[in-house]
Amino acid sequence: MMCEQRLELVLPHAALRDEFRAVVAEYRAEGESVDRSLEPVLDDFDEYLRQIAVFRQGQRVPRGYVPQTTYWSVLDGTTIVGLGRIRHELSPALFYEGGHIGYTIRPSFRRKGFGTRQCALLFEKALTDHGLRKVLITCNEENTASRRIIEANGGVYESTVISRHSRKPVRRYWVRLDTA
Ligand SMILES: CC(C)(COP(=O)(O)OP(=O)(O)OC[C@H]1O[C@@H](n2cnc3c(N)ncnc32)[C@H](O)[C@@H]1OP(=O)(O)O)[C@@H](O)C(=O)NCCC(=O)NCCS
């Protein structure tokens, strides 16, 4: 009998410290970062946890940032397969192109459906834990995988804008979370 592996979103925690270290190394080997905004502290796990907590609690958040919660996607309680972020509100910049939700899947776990499942779990959390009834989610126009993930999870296309950072087109979608 086929049995789907258990995937859950958890707050980053010290029991998976070594696992997280392996994830950081895997991203770097691919020339990527598991979390670009926290790259300077990824080698200092305690500081990484501290900074995540600061953002989650919304205290001393740097100017221009909003409170956000970071989750790890953990498979069967042991393997980190991705990371997602829920911003608790939209700043003008997030409304323009960043959206409420950000995510990444660990390179060796891509193209197995985890991105689609992780996005669904992030939407659930956004409603149940953060009270967001409607979220904005965006992707670069050229990011086919992300576009498919958003559309498979009920994203309703609103518009395309030109990124103020990359100057490339970014697709903006809204998702209603309180319809079930
Ligand atoms: C985008 C990303 C999250 C996709 O994760 P994933 O686990 O590979 O996604 P899935 O396996 O659920 O695939 C989703 C869909 O995209 C397709 N897909 C996945 N990778 C693809 C690729 N490189 N090129 C084209 N299509 C791709 C899959 O076939 C699937 O299509 P389907 O639903 O029609 O079958 C992952 O590639 C990633 O972390 N990229 C770097 C960070 C990033 O781009 N984050 C999103 C920012 S908006």
PDB file of C-alpha atoms and ligand atoms in Angstrom:
ATOM      1  CA  MET A   1       0.000   0.000   0.000  1.00  0.00           C
ATOM      2  CA  MET A   2       1.309   3.475  -0.906  1.00  0.00           C
ATOM      3  CA  CYS A   3       1.721   5.598   2.179  1.00  0.00           C
ATOM      4  CA  GLU A   4       2.429   9.328   1.796  1.00  0.00           C
ATOM      5  CA  GLN A   5       5.261  10.503   4.011  1.00  0.00           C
ATOM      6  CA  ARG A   6       4.254  12.892   6.792  1.00  0.00           C
ATOM      7  CA  LEU A   7       5.143  16.476   5.933  1.00  0.00           C
ATOM      8  CA  GLU A   8       4.656  19.207   8.516  1.00  0.00           C
ATOM      9  CA  LEU A   9       5.620  22.811   9.074  1.00  0.00           C
ATOM     10  CA  VAL A  10       7.504  23.394  12.303  1.00  0.00           C
ATOM     11  CA  LEU A  11       9.208  26.351  13.885  1.00  0.00           C
ATOM     12  CA  PRO A  12      12.991  25.967  13.595  1.00  0.00           C
ATOM     13  CA  HIS A  13      14.297  24.173  16.675  1.00  0.00           C
ATOM     14  CA  ALA A  14      17.552  22.924  18.132  1.00  0.00           C
ATOM     15  CA  ALA A  15      16.854  19.181  17.822  1.00  0.00           C
ATOM     16  CA  LEU A  16      17.458  19.460  14.061  1.00  0.00           C
ATOM     17  CA  ARG A  17      20.597  21.577  14.379  1.00  0.00           C
ATOM     18  CA  ASP A  18      22.835  19.095  12.496  1.00  0.00           C
ATOM     19  CA  GLU A  19      20.186  18.483   9.882  1.00  0.00           C
ATOM     20  CA  PHE A  20      19.934  22.249   9.282  1.00  0.00           C
ATOM     21  CA  ARG A  21      23.711  22.473   8.935  1.00  0.00           C
ATOM     22  CA  ALA A  22      23.522  19.834   6.179  1.00  0.00           C
ATOM     23  CA  VAL A  23      20.753  21.797   4.457  1.00  0.00           C
ATOM     24  CA  VAL A  24      22.807  25.019   4.533  1.00  0.00           C
ATOM     25  CA  ALA A  25      25.776  23.150   3.011  1.00  0.00           C
ATOM     26  CA  GLU A  26      23.606  21.585   0.312  1.00  0.00           C
ATOM     27  CA  TYR A  27      22.243  24.955  -0.788  1.00  0.00           C
ATOM     28  CA  ARG A  28      25.715  26.474  -0.846  1.00  0.00           C
ATOM     29  CA  ALA A  29      27.045  23.600  -2.936  1.00  0.00           C
ATOM     30  CA  GLU A  30      24.369  24.546  -5.492  1.00  0.00           C
ATOM     31  CA  GLY A  31      25.347  28.224  -5.337  1.00  0.00           C
ATOM     32  CA  GLU A  32      22.112  29.124  -3.498  1.00  0.00           C
ATOM     33  CA  SER A  33      21.152  30.187   0.008  1.00  0.00           C
ATOM     34  CA  VAL A  34      18.452  28.558   2.123  1.00  0.00           C
ATOM     35  CA  ASP A  35      17.672  32.002   3.535  1.00  0.00           C
ATOM     36  CA  ARG A  36      19.346  34.928   1.823  1.00  0.00           C
ATOM     37  CA  SER A  37      18.252  37.535   4.363  1.00  0.00           C
ATOM     38  CA  LEU A  38      19.825  35.517   7.207  1.00  0.00           C
ATOM     39  CA  GLU A  39      22.862  34.246   5.273  1.00  0.00           C
ATOM     40  CA  PRO A  40      25.335  36.084   7.586  1.00  0.00           C
ATOM     41  CA  VAL A  41      24.116  34.065  10.618  1.00  0.00           C
ATOM     42  CA  LEU A  42      23.478  30.651   9.057  1.00  0.00           C
ATOM     43  CA  ASP A  43      26.709  29.283  10.523  1.00  0.00           C
ATOM     44  CA  ASP A  44      25.774  30.438  14.023  1.00  0.00           C
ATOM     45  CA  PHE A  45      22.712  28.337  14.767  1.00  0.00           C
ATOM     46  CA  ASP A  46      21.798  29.986  18.074  1.00  0.00           C
ATOM     47  CA  GLU A  47      21.941  33.418  16.484  1.00  0.00           C
ATOM     48  CA  TYR A  48      19.886  32.122  13.543  1.00  0.00           C
ATOM     49  CA  LEU A  49      17.170  30.955  15.960  1.00  0.00           C
ATOM     50  CA  ARG A  50      17.347  34.242  17.830  1.00  0.00           C
ATOM     51  CA  GLN A  51      16.922  36.336  14.701  1.00  0.00           C
ATOM     52  CA  ILE A  52      14.021  34.214  13.512  1.00  0.00           C
ATOM     53  CA  ALA A  53      12.327  34.729  16.883  1.00  0.00           C
ATOM     54  CA  VAL A  54      12.910  38.506  16.696  1.00  0.00           C
ATOM     55  CA  PHE A  55      11.170  38.599  13.320  1.00  0.00           C
ATOM     56  CA  ARG A  56       8.340  36.365  14.514  1.00  0.00           C
ATOM     57  CA  GLN A  57       7.644  38.433  17.598  1.00  0.00           C
ATOM     58  CA  GLY A  58       7.827  41.623  15.579  1.00  0.00           C
ATOM     59  CA  GLN A  59      10.099  43.404  18.025  1.00  0.00           C
ATOM     60  CA  ARG A  60      13.111  45.292  16.742  1.00  0.00           C
ATOM     61  CA  VAL A  61      12.342  44.371  13.161  1.00  0.00           C
ATOM     62  CA  PRO A  62      14.641  46.364  10.856  1.00  0.00           C
ATOM     63  CA  ARG A  63      13.137  49.446   9.213  1.00  0.00           C
ATOM     64  CA  GLY A  64      11.155  48.554   6.109  1.00  0.00           C
ATOM     65  CA  TYR A  65      10.607  44.936   7.234  1.00  0.00           C
ATOM     66  CA  VAL A  66       7.416  43.450   8.681  1.00  0.00           C
ATOM     67  CA  PRO A  67       7.011  40.663  11.252  1.00  0.00           C
ATOM     68  CA  GLN A  68       7.280  37.227   9.697  1.00  0.00           C
ATOM     69  CA  THR A  69       7.283  33.596  10.784  1.00  0.00           C
ATOM     70  CA  THR A  70       9.777  31.135   9.316  1.00  0.00           C
ATOM     71  CA  TYR A  71       8.887  27.446   9.158  1.00  0.00           C
ATOM     72  CA  TRP A  72      10.868  24.395   8.219  1.00  0.00           C
ATOM     73  CA  SER A  73       9.063  21.685   6.249  1.00  0.00           C
ATOM     74  CA  VAL A  74      10.000  18.468   7.941  1.00  0.00           C
ATOM     75  CA  LEU A  75       9.468  15.004   6.549  1.00  0.00           C
ATOM     76  CA  ASP A  76       8.680  12.241   9.015  1.00  0.00           C
ATOM     77  CA  GLY A  77      10.027  14.361  11.870  1.00  0.00           C
ATOM     78  CA  THR A  78      13.652  14.132  10.781  1.00  0.00           C
ATOM     79  CA  THR A  79      14.400  15.563   7.343  1.00  0.00           C
ATOM     80  CA  ILE A  80      14.182  19.233   6.442  1.00  0.00           C
ATOM     81  CA  VAL A  81      12.959  19.379   2.837  1.00  0.00           C
ATOM     82  CA  GLY A  82      12.168  23.073   2.570  1.00  0.00           C
ATOM     83  CA  LEU A  83      11.619  26.386   4.222  1.00  0.00           C
ATOM     84  CA  GLY A  84       8.660  28.767   4.111  1.00  0.00           C
ATOM     85  CA  ARG A  85       7.996  32.234   5.401  1.00  0.00           C
ATOM     86  CA  ILE A  86       4.737  33.954   6.200  1.00  0.00           C
ATOM     87  CA  ARG A  87       4.778  37.732   6.463  1.00  0.00           C
ATOM     88  CA  HIS A  88       2.129  38.838   8.902  1.00  0.00           C
ATOM     89  CA  GLU A  89       1.237  41.948   6.921  1.00  0.00           C
ATOM     90  CA  LEU A  90       2.154  43.678   3.677  1.00  0.00           C
ATOM     91  CA  SER A  91       4.458  46.682   3.447  1.00  0.00           C
ATOM     92  CA  PRO A  92       4.139  48.759   0.259  1.00  0.00           C
ATOM     93  CA  ALA A  93       7.100  46.838  -1.215  1.00  0.00           C
ATOM     94  CA  LEU A  94       5.574  43.452  -0.326  1.00  0.00           C
ATOM     95  CA  PHE A  95       2.234  44.575  -1.780  1.00  0.00           C
ATOM     96  CA  TYR A  96       4.001  45.564  -4.972  1.00  0.00           C
ATOM     97  CA  GLU A  97       6.063  42.431  -5.554  1.00  0.00           C
ATOM     98  CA  GLY A  98       7.001  40.338  -2.500  1.00  0.00           C
ATOM     99  CA  GLY A  99       3.686  39.014  -1.209  1.00  0.00           C
ATOM    100  CA  HIS A 100       2.804  37.303   2.070  1.00  0.00           C
ATOM    101  CA  ILE A 101       4.470  33.954   1.397  1.00  0.00           C
ATOM    102  CA  GLY A 102       7.975  32.911   0.424  1.00  0.00           C
ATOM    103  CA  TYR A 103       9.295  29.392   0.024  1.00  0.00           C
ATOM    104  CA  THR A 104      12.111  27.182  -1.176  1.00  0.00           C
ATOM    105  CA  ILE A 105      12.618  23.429  -1.485  1.00  0.00           C
ATOM    106  CA  ARG A 106      15.943  21.784  -0.667  1.00  0.00           C
ATOM    107  CA  PRO A 107      17.737  21.063  -3.961  1.00  0.00           C
ATOM    108  CA  SER A 108      17.830  17.253  -3.609  1.00  0.00           C
ATOM    109  CA  PHE A 109      14.070  17.157  -2.886  1.00  0.00           C
ATOM    110  CA  ARG A 110      12.891  19.209  -5.847  1.00  0.00           C
ATOM    111  CA  ARG A 111      10.515  17.906  -8.540  1.00  0.00           C
ATOM    112  CA  LYS A 112       8.895  15.414  -6.196  1.00  0.00           C
ATOM    113  CA  GLY A 113       5.785  17.424  -5.368  1.00  0.00           C
ATOM    114  CA  PHE A 114       7.069  18.865  -2.083  1.00  0.00           C
ATOM    115  CA  GLY A 115       6.870  22.454  -3.317  1.00  0.00           C
ATOM    116  CA  THR A 116       3.165  22.040  -4.041  1.00  0.00           C
ATOM    117  CA  ARG A 117       2.483  20.323  -0.694  1.00  0.00           C
ATOM    118  CA  GLN A 118       4.543  22.844   1.263  1.00  0.00           C
ATOM    119  CA  CYS A 119       2.651  25.753  -0.294  1.00  0.00           C
ATOM    120  CA  ALA A 120      -0.684  24.180   0.708  1.00  0.00           C
ATOM    121  CA  LEU A 121       0.571  23.808   4.291  1.00  0.00           C
ATOM    122  CA  LEU A 122       1.743  27.429   4.346  1.00  0.00           C
ATOM    123  CA  PHE A 123      -1.704  28.578   3.240  1.00  0.00           C
ATOM    124  CA  GLU A 124      -3.295  26.545   6.055  1.00  0.00           C
ATOM    125  CA  LYS A 125      -0.959  28.112   8.609  1.00  0.00           C
ATOM    126  CA  ALA A 126      -1.527  31.593   7.224  1.00  0.00           C
ATOM    127  CA  LEU A 127      -5.222  31.216   8.010  1.00  0.00           C
ATOM    128  CA  THR A 128      -5.135  29.221  11.233  1.00  0.00           C
ATOM    129  CA  ASP A 129      -2.098  30.728  12.960  1.00  0.00           C
ATOM    130  CA  HIS A 130      -1.964  34.213  11.468  1.00  0.00           C
ATOM    131  CA  GLY A 131      -5.605  34.971  10.685  1.00  0.00           C
ATOM    132  CA  LEU A 132      -4.880  35.871   7.082  1.00  0.00           C
ATOM    133  CA  ARG A 133      -8.071  35.308   5.076  1.00  0.00           C
ATOM    134  CA  LYS A 134      -6.546  36.324   1.785  1.00  0.00           C
ATOM    135  CA  VAL A 135      -2.875  36.215   0.797  1.00  0.00           C
ATOM    136  CA  LEU A 136      -0.803  37.745  -1.961  1.00  0.00           C
ATOM    137  CA  ILE A 137       1.761  35.436  -3.511  1.00  0.00           C
ATOM    138  CA  THR A 138       4.128  36.301  -6.310  1.00  0.00           C
ATOM    139  CA  CYS A 139       6.707  34.688  -8.550  1.00  0.00           C
ATOM    140  CA  ASN A 140       9.094  35.705 -11.252  1.00  0.00           C
ATOM    141  CA  GLU A 141       7.448  35.210 -14.610  1.00  0.00           C
ATOM    142  CA  GLU A 142      10.256  32.890 -15.680  1.00  0.00           C
ATOM    143  CA  ASN A 143       9.872  30.658 -12.582  1.00  0.00           C
ATOM    144  CA  THR A 144       7.682  27.979 -14.162  1.00  0.00           C
ATOM    145  CA  ALA A 145       7.769  25.685 -11.127  1.00  0.00           C
ATOM    146  CA  SER A 146       6.635  28.387  -8.726  1.00  0.00           C
ATOM    147  CA  ARG A 147       3.915  29.505 -11.108  1.00  0.00           C
ATOM    148  CA  ARG A 148       2.569  25.939 -11.299  1.00  0.00           C
ATOM    149  CA  ILE A 149       2.673  25.627  -7.513  1.00  0.00           C
ATOM    150  CA  ILE A 150       0.706  28.843  -7.021  1.00  0.00           C
ATOM    151  CA  GLU A 151      -1.864  27.997  -9.683  1.00  0.00           C
ATOM    152  CA  ALA A 152      -2.290  24.425  -8.348  1.00  0.00           C
ATOM    153  CA  ASN A 153      -3.016  25.913  -4.911  1.00  0.00           C
ATOM    154  CA  GLY A 154      -5.784  28.240  -6.054  1.00  0.00           C
ATOM    155  CA  GLY A 155      -3.849  31.381  -6.937  1.00  0.00           C
ATOM    156  CA  VAL A 156      -5.956  33.861  -8.872  1.00  0.00           C
ATOM    157  CA  TYR A 157      -3.792  35.934 -11.180  1.00  0.00           C
ATOM    158  CA  GLU A 158      -4.121  39.679 -10.705  1.00  0.00           C
ATOM    159  CA  SER A 159      -1.305  41.437 -12.514  1.00  0.00           C
ATOM    160  CA  THR A 160       2.291  41.465 -13.651  1.00  0.00           C
ATOM    161  CA  VAL A 161       4.651  44.157 -12.445  1.00  0.00           C
ATOM    162  CA  ILE A 162       8.273  44.897 -13.178  1.00  0.00           C
ATOM    163  CA  SER A 163      10.468  44.113 -10.194  1.00  0.00           C
ATOM    164  CA  ARG A 164      12.167  47.158  -8.697  1.00  0.00           C
ATOM    165  CA  HIS A 165      15.121  44.896  -7.880  1.00  0.00           C
ATOM    166  CA  SER A 166      15.639  42.625 -10.886  1.00  0.00           C
ATOM    167  CA  ARG A 167      13.732  44.723 -13.472  1.00  0.00           C
ATOM    168  CA  LYS A 168      12.118  41.457 -14.596  1.00  0.00           C
ATOM    169  CA  PRO A 169       8.373  40.682 -14.724  1.00  0.00           C
ATOM    170  CA  VAL A 170       6.782  39.380 -11.514  1.00  0.00           C
ATOM    171  CA  ARG A 171       3.357  37.724 -11.492  1.00  0.00           C
ATOM    172  CA  ARG A 172       1.015  38.625  -8.604  1.00  0.00           C
ATOM    173  CA  TYR A 173      -1.724  36.272  -7.397  1.00  0.00           C
ATOM    174  CA  TRP A 174      -4.311  36.414  -4.601  1.00  0.00           C
ATOM    175  CA  VAL A 175      -5.543  33.344  -2.772  1.00  0.00           C
ATOM    176  CA  ARG A 176      -8.673  33.286  -0.598  1.00  0.00           C
ATOM    177  CA  LEU A 177      -8.064  31.045   2.389  1.00  0.00           C
ATOM    178  CA  ASP A 178     -11.396  31.213   4.205  1.00  0.00           C
ATOM    179  CA  THR A 179     -13.602  29.595   1.591  1.00  0.00           C
ATOM    180  CA  ALA A 180     -13.434  25.937   2.707  1.00  0.00           C
TER     181      ALA A 180
HETATM  182  C1  LIG B   1      10.263  26.568  -7.062  1.00  0.00           C
HETATM  183  C2  LIG B   1      10.484  25.343  -6.153  1.00  0.00           C
HETATM  184  C3  LIG B   1       9.981  25.690  -4.758  1.00  0.00           C
HETATM  185  C4  LIG B   1       9.687  24.163  -6.729  1.00  0.00           C
HETATM  186  O1  LIG B   1       9.705  23.102  -5.786  1.00  0.00           O
HETATM  187  P1  LIG B   1       9.440  21.598  -6.213  1.00  0.00           P
HETATM  188  O2  LIG B   1       9.365  20.779  -4.986  1.00  0.00           O
HETATM  189  O3  LIG B   1      10.389  21.204  -7.267  1.00  0.00           O
HETATM  190  O4  LIG B   1       7.960  21.713  -6.849  1.00  0.00           O
HETATM  191  P2  LIG B   1       7.001  20.525  -7.245  1.00  0.00           P
HETATM  192  O5  LIG B   1       7.750  19.251  -7.310  1.00  0.00           O
HETATM  193  O6  LIG B   1       5.798  20.598  -6.374  1.00  0.00           O
HETATM  194  O7  LIG B   1       6.623  20.917  -8.739  1.00  0.00           O
HETATM  195  C5  LIG B   1       5.609  21.865  -9.035  1.00  0.00           C
HETATM  196  C6  LIG B   1       5.397  21.906 -10.538  1.00  0.00           C
HETATM  197  O8  LIG B   1       6.509  22.580 -11.149  1.00  0.00           O
HETATM  198  C7  LIG B   1       7.111  21.721 -12.120  1.00  0.00           C
HETATM  199  N1  LIG B   1       8.545  21.958 -12.011  1.00  0.00           N
HETATM  200  C8  LIG B   1       9.329  21.732 -10.940  1.00  0.00           C
HETATM  201  N2  LIG B   1      10.578  22.134 -11.212  1.00  0.00           N
HETATM  202  C9  LIG B   1      10.557  22.594 -12.468  1.00  0.00           C
HETATM  203  C10 LIG B   1      11.554  23.146 -13.307  1.00  0.00           C
HETATM  204  N3  LIG B   1      12.821  23.285 -12.900  1.00  0.00           N
HETATM  205  N4  LIG B   1      11.190  23.530 -14.557  1.00  0.00           N
HETATM  206  C11 LIG B   1       9.909  23.402 -14.968  1.00  0.00           C
HETATM  207  N5  LIG B   1       8.912  22.885 -14.209  1.00  0.00           N
HETATM  208  C12 LIG B   1       9.262  22.489 -12.978  1.00  0.00           C
HETATM  209  C13 LIG B   1       6.732  20.326 -11.703  1.00  0.00           C
HETATM  210  O9  LIG B   1       6.774  19.444 -12.796  1.00  0.00           O
HETATM  211  C14 LIG B   1       5.324  20.543 -11.190  1.00  0.00           C
HETATM  212  O10 LIG B   1       4.464  20.657 -12.285  1.00  0.00           O
HETATM  213  P3  LIG B   1       3.035  19.923 -12.290  1.00  0.00           P
HETATM  214  O11 LIG B   1       2.336  20.368 -11.030  1.00  0.00           O
HETATM  215  O12 LIG B   1       2.381  20.407 -13.508  1.00  0.00           O
HETATM  216  O13 LIG B   1       3.334  18.478 -12.250  1.00  0.00           O
HETATM  217  C15 LIG B   1      11.987  24.941  -6.118  1.00  0.00           C
HETATM  218  O14 LIG B   1      12.428  24.737  -7.422  1.00  0.00           O
HETATM  219  C16 LIG B   1      12.864  25.968  -5.447  1.00  0.00           C
HETATM  220  O15 LIG B   1      13.018  25.951  -4.229  1.00  0.00           O
HETATM  221  N6  LIG B   1      13.465  26.895  -6.228  1.00  0.00           N
HETATM  222  C17 LIG B   1      14.329  27.936  -5.691  1.00  0.00           C
HETATM  223  C18 LIG B   1      13.572  28.953  -4.854  1.00  0.00           C
HETATM  224  C19 LIG B   1      12.345  29.515  -5.539  1.00  0.00           C
HETATM  225  O16 LIG B   1      12.306  29.699  -6.739  1.00  0.00           O
HETATM  226  N7  LIG B   1      11.340  29.818  -4.715  1.00  0.00           N
HETATM  227  C20 LIG B   1      10.084  30.372  -5.167  1.00  0.00           C
HETATM  228  C21 LIG B   1      10.179  31.846  -5.207  1.00  0.00           C
HETATM  229  S1  LIG B   1       8.602  32.510  -5.755  1.00  0.00           S
END
